[in-house]
Coordinates of C-alpha atoms in Angstrom, one line a residue:
X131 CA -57.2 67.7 -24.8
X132 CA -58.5 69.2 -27.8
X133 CA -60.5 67.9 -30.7
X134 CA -59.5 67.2 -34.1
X135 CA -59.8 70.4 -36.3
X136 CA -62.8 69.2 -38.7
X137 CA -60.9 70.8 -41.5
X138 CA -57.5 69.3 -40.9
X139 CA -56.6 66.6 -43.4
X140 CA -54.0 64.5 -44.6
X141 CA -53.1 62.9 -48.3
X142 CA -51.0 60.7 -49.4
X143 CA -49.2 61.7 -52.2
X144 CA -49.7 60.0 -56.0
X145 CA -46.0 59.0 -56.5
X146 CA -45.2 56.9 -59.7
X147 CA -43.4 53.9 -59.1
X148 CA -43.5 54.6 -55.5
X149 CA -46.4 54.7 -53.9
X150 CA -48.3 51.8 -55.9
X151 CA -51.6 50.1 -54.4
X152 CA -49.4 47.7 -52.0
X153 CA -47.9 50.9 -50.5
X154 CA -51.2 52.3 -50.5
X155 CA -52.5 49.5 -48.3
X156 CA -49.5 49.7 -46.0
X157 CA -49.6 53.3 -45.3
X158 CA -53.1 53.4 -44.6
X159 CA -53.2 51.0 -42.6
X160 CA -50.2 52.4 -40.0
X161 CA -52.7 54.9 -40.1
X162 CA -53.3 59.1 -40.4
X163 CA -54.6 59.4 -43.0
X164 CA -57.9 61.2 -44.8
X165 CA -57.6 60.1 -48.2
X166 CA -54.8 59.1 -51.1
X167 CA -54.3 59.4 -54.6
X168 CA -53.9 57.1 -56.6
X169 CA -50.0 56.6 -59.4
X170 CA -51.5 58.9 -62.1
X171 CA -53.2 56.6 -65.0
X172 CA -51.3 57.7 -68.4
X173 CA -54.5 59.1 -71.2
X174 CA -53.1 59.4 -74.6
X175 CA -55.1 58.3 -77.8
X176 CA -57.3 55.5 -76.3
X177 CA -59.7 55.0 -73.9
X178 CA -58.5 52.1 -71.0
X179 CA -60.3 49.1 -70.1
X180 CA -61.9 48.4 -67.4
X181 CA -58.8 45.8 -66.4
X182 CA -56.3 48.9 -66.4
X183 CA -58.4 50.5 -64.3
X184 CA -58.3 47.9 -61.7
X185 CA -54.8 47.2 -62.5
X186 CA -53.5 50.8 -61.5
X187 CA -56.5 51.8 -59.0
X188 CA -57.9 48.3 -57.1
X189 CA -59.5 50.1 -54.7
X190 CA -61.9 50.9 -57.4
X191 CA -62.9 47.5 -56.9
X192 CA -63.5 48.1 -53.0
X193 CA -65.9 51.4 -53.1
X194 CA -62.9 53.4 -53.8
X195 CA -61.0 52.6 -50.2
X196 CA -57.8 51.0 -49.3
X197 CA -58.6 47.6 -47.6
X198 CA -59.3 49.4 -44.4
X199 CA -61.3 52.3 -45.5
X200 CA -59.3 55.3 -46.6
X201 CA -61.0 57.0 -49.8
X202 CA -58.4 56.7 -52.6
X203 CA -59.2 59.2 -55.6
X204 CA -58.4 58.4 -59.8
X205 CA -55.9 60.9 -60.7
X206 CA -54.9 61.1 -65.0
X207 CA -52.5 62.6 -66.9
X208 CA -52.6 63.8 -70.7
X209 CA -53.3 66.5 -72.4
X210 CA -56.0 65.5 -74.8
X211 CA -58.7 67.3 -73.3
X212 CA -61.9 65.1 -75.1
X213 CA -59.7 62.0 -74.2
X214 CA -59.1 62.4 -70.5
X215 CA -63.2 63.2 -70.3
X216 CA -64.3 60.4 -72.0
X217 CA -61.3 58.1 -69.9
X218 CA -62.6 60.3 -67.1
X219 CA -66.4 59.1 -68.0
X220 CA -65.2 55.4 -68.4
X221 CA -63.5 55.4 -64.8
X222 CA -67.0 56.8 -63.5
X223 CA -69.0 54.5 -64.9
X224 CA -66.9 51.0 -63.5
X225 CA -67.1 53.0 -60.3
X226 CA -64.7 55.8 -59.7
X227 CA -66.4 58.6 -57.4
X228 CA -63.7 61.3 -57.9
X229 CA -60.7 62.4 -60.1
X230 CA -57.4 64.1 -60.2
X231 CA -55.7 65.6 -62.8
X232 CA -52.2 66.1 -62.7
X233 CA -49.8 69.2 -64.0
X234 CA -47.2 68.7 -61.9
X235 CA -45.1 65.3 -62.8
X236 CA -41.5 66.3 -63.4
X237 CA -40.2 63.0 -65.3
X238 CA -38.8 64.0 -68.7
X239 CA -40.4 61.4 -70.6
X240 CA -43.8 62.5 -69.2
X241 CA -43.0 65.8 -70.0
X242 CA -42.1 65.1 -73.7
X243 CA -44.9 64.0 -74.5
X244 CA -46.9 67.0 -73.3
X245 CA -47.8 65.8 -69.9
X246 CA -47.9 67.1 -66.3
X247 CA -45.5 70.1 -65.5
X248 CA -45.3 70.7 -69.1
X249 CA -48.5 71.8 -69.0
X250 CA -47.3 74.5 -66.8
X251 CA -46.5 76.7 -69.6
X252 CA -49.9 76.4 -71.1
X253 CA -52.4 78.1 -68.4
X254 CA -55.4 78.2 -71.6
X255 CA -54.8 74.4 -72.3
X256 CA -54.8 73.5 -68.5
X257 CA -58.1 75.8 -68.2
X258 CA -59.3 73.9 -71.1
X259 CA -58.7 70.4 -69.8
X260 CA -60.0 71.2 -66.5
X261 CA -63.3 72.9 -68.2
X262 CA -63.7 69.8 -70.7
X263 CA -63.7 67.5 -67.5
X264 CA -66.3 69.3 -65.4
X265 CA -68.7 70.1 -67.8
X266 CA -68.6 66.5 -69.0
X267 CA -67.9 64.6 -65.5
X268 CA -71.5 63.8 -63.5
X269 CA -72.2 67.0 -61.0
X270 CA -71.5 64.9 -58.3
X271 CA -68.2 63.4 -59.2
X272 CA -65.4 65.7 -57.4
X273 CA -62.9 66.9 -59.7
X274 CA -59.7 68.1 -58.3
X275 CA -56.0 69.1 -59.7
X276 CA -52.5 68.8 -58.7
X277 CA -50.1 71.3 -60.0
X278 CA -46.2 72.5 -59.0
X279 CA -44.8 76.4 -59.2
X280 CA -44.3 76.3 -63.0
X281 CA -41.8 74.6 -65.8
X282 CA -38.9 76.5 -65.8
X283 CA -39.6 79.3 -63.3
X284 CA -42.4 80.9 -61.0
X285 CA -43.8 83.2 -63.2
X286 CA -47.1 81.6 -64.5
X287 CA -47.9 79.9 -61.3
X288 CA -51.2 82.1 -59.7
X289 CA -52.3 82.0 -63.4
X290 CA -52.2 78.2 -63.7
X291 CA -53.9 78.2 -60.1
X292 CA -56.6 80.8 -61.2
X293 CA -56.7 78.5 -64.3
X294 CA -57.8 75.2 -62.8
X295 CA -59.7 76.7 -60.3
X296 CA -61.7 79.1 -63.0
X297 CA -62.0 75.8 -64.7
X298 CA -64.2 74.6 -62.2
X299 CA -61.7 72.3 -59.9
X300 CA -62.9 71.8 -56.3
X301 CA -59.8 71.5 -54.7
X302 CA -56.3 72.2 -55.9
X303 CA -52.9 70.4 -54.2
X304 CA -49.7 72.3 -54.8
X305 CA -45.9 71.3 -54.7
X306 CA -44.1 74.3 -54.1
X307 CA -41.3 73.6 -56.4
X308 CA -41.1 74.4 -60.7
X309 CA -40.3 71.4 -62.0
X310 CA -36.8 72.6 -62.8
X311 CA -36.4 72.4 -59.4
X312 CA -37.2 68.7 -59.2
X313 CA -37.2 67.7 -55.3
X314 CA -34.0 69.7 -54.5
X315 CA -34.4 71.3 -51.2
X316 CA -35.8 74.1 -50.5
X317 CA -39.4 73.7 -50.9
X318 CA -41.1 77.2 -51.5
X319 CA -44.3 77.2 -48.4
X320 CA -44.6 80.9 -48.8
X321 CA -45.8 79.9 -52.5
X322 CA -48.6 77.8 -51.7
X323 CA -50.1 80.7 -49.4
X324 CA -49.9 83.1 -52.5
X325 CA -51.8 81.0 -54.4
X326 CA -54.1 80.2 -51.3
X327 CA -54.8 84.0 -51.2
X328 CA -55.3 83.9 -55.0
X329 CA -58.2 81.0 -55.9
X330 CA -61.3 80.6 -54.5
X331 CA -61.1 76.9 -53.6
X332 CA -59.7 75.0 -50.9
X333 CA -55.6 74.6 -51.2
X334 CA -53.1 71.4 -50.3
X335 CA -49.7 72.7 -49.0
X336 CA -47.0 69.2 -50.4
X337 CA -43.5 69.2 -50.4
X338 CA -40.7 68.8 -48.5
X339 CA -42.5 67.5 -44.7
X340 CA -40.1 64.5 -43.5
X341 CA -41.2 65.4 -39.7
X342 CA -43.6 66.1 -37.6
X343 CA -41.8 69.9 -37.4
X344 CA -41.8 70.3 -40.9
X345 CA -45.3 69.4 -40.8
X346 CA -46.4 72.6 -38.8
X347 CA -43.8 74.7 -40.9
X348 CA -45.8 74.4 -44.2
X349 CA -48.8 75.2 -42.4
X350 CA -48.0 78.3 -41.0
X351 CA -46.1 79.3 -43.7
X352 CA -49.1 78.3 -46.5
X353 CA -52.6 79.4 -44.0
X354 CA -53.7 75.5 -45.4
X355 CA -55.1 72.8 -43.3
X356 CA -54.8 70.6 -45.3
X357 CA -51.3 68.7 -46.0
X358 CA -49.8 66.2 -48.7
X359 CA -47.2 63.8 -47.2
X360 CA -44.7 62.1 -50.2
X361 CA -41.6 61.1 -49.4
X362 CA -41.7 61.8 -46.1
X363 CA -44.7 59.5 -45.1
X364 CA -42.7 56.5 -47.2
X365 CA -39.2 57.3 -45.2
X366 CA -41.1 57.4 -42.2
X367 CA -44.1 55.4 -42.0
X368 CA -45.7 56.4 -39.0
X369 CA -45.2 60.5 -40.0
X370 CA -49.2 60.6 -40.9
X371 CA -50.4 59.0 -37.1
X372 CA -48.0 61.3 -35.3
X373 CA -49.4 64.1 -37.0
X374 CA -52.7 62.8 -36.5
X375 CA -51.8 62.2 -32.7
X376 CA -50.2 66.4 -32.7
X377 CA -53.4 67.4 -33.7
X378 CA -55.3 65.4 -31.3
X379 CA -53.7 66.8 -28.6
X380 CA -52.4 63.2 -27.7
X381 CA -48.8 62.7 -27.2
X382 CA -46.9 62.1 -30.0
X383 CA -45.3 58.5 -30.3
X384 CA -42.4 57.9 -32.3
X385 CA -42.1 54.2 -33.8
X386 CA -38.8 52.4 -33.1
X387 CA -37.3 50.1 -35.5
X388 CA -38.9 46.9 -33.7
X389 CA -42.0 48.1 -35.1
X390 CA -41.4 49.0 -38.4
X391 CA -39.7 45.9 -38.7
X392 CA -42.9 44.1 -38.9
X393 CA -44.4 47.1 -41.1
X394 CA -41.3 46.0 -44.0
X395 CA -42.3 42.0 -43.4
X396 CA -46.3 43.0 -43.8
X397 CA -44.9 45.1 -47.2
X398 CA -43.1 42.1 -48.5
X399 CA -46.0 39.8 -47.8
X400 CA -48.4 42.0 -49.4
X401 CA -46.0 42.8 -52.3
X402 CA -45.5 38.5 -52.6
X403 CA -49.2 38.8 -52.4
X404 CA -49.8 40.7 -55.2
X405 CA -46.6 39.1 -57.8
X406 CA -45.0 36.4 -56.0
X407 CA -43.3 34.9 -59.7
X408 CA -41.9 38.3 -60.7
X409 CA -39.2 40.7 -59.6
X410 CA -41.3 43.0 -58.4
X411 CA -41.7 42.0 -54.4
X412 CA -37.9 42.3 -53.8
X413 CA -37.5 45.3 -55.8
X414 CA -40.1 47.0 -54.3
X415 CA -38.2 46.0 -50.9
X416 CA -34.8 47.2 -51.8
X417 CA -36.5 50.5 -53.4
X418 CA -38.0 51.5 -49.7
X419 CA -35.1 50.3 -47.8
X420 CA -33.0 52.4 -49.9
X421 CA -35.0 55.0 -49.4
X422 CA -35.0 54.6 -45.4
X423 CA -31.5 53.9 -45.0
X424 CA -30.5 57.4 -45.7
X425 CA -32.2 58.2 -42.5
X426 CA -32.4 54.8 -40.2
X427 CA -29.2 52.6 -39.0
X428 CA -31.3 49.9 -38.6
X429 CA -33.1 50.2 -42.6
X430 CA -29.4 50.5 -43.9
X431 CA -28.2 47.1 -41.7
X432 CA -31.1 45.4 -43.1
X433 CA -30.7 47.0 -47.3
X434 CA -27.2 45.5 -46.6
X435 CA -28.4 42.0 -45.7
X436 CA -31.0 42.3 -48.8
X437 CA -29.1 44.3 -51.1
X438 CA -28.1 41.1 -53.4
X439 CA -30.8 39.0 -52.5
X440 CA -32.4 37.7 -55.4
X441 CA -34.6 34.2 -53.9
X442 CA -37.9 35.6 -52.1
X443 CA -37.8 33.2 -50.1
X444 CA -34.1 33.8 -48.6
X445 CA -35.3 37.3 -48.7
X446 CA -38.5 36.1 -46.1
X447 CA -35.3 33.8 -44.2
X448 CA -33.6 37.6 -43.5
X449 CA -36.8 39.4 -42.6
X450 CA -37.7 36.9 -40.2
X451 CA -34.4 37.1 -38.8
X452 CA -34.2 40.8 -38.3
X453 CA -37.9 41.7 -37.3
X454 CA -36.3 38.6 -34.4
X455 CA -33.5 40.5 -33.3
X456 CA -35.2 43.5 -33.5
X457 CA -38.0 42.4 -30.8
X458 CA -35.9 40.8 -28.5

């Protein structure tokens, strides 16, 4: 058996609407991985309270760690340099120990408004915002960045890299898509290792790993050793521990449906946990099971059952029921 590579980590990927603090619990607690980031916290012309901090990133609240331990990192979004620092600063000082920036959300409203990949076609500005936040930010604070291939095309995208890591980033995650590109297969691994090659700061390969095989695609093709999981670790839930288990030279176990049956239950609990007089615990439900189905017989027999549920409480009836047939 061989030991865990020191260097080889896993992150969970900062995905709005997706991957909220509920998911964040979940996922870390199946197990894998290293760290996550947290849904990016919007900076625009004030400076947040410490209630929306807590209210985006709880963990802040727990030493910075999902309820079982894994170290979840701030990330923000704007473009106001002075803004972001002193939102930066705030999140600090009611106990944030490192922060993200993002460059890389696709969402047209975002990017109307002269956040994330927009910033893509301003290397100067993002050099700017990453300078602004590192000469302000406490020396031990870690200050990373999160960046995709470019706006419209490829052409800026080892300058926007040089640019955040010239700017004094530690660490720099890329998705290796434009943002024109969206998530429409393929992802482009052979980018990340350019830019790899071209900083002088350790690199994140993201995009596109739904398996464990895809997982040692990106990194051969990238030369990182570190890996992002998105949609991939949310459509399959255990993706993080097999990897984990691959690279402990165990043998690699794939859940079967009995399992994550209790896995959607736990999500549902923790979701009616969180807002149990709201709509948000059954849409948060139907969102992941409609994501799973695509992939799982099982997920799409149980979306079906759910699909026009609208009582949480006939919506625990069904759970109960399936996570029963699925364990006998």
């Amino acid at each position: 058996m061989t030991n865990l590579k020191e260097n080889t980590r896993l992150v969970l990927a900062p995905m709005q609407g997706l991957v909220d603090d509920v998911m964040r619990d979940l996922l870390t607690r199946i197990g894998g991985y290293d760290e996550c980031v947290s849904e990016f916290v919007r900076i625009t012309h004030t400076v947040h309270s410490h209630a929306t901090w807590l209210k985006y990133v709880p963990e802040i609240a727990n030493g910075n760690k999902t309820p079982v331990g894994t170290p979840c990192t701030v990330q923000l979004l704007g473009s106001d340099a002075d803004n972001m620092a002193a939102n930066a600063l705030e999140a600090v000082r009611f106990g944030a120990d490192k922060i993200d920036l993002n460059f890389g959300c696709p969402a047209p409203t975002v990017n109307k408004h002269k956040g994330g990949a927009i910033l893509l076609k301003e290397p100067q500005l993002i050099f700017h915002i990453v300078k602004t936040l590192r000469e302000r930010l406490p020396a031990h604070i870690p200050l990373t960045a999160k960046m995709r291939l470019g706006y419209e095309d490829k052409s800026r995208a080892l300058e926007c890299a040089c640019a955040i890591a010239e700017g004094g980033a530690c660490g720099l995650t890329v998705h290796a898509r434009t943002k024109a590109e969206a998530y429409e297969p393929p992802a482009h691994w052979e980018w990340i290792k350019k830019i790899r090659d071209a900083v002088n700061i350790p690199v994140t390969a993201n995009g596109d790993v739904f398996s464990l095989q895809d997982y040692i695609g990106i990194k051969t093709a990238s030369g990182c050793n570190s890996v992002m999981l998105g949609r991939g670790a949310v459509i399959r839930p255990d993706l993080a521990r097999q990897i984990k288990q691959y690279e402990s030279g165990l043998s690699v176990r794939d859940s079967d449906f009995a399992e994550i049956s209790k896995w959607i239950r736990l999500f549902f609990d923790l979701c009616l946990a969180k807002e149990a007089n709201n709509k948000y615990p059954i849409a948060r439900l139907k969102q992941w099971l409609g994501m799973m189905k695509k992939t799982s017989g099982p997920a799409q027999t149980l979306f079906d059952r759910v699909r026009t549920v609208k009582d949480a409480d006939e919506v625990c009836r069904i759970l109960n029921a399936f996570e029963h047939e699925m364990n006998v």
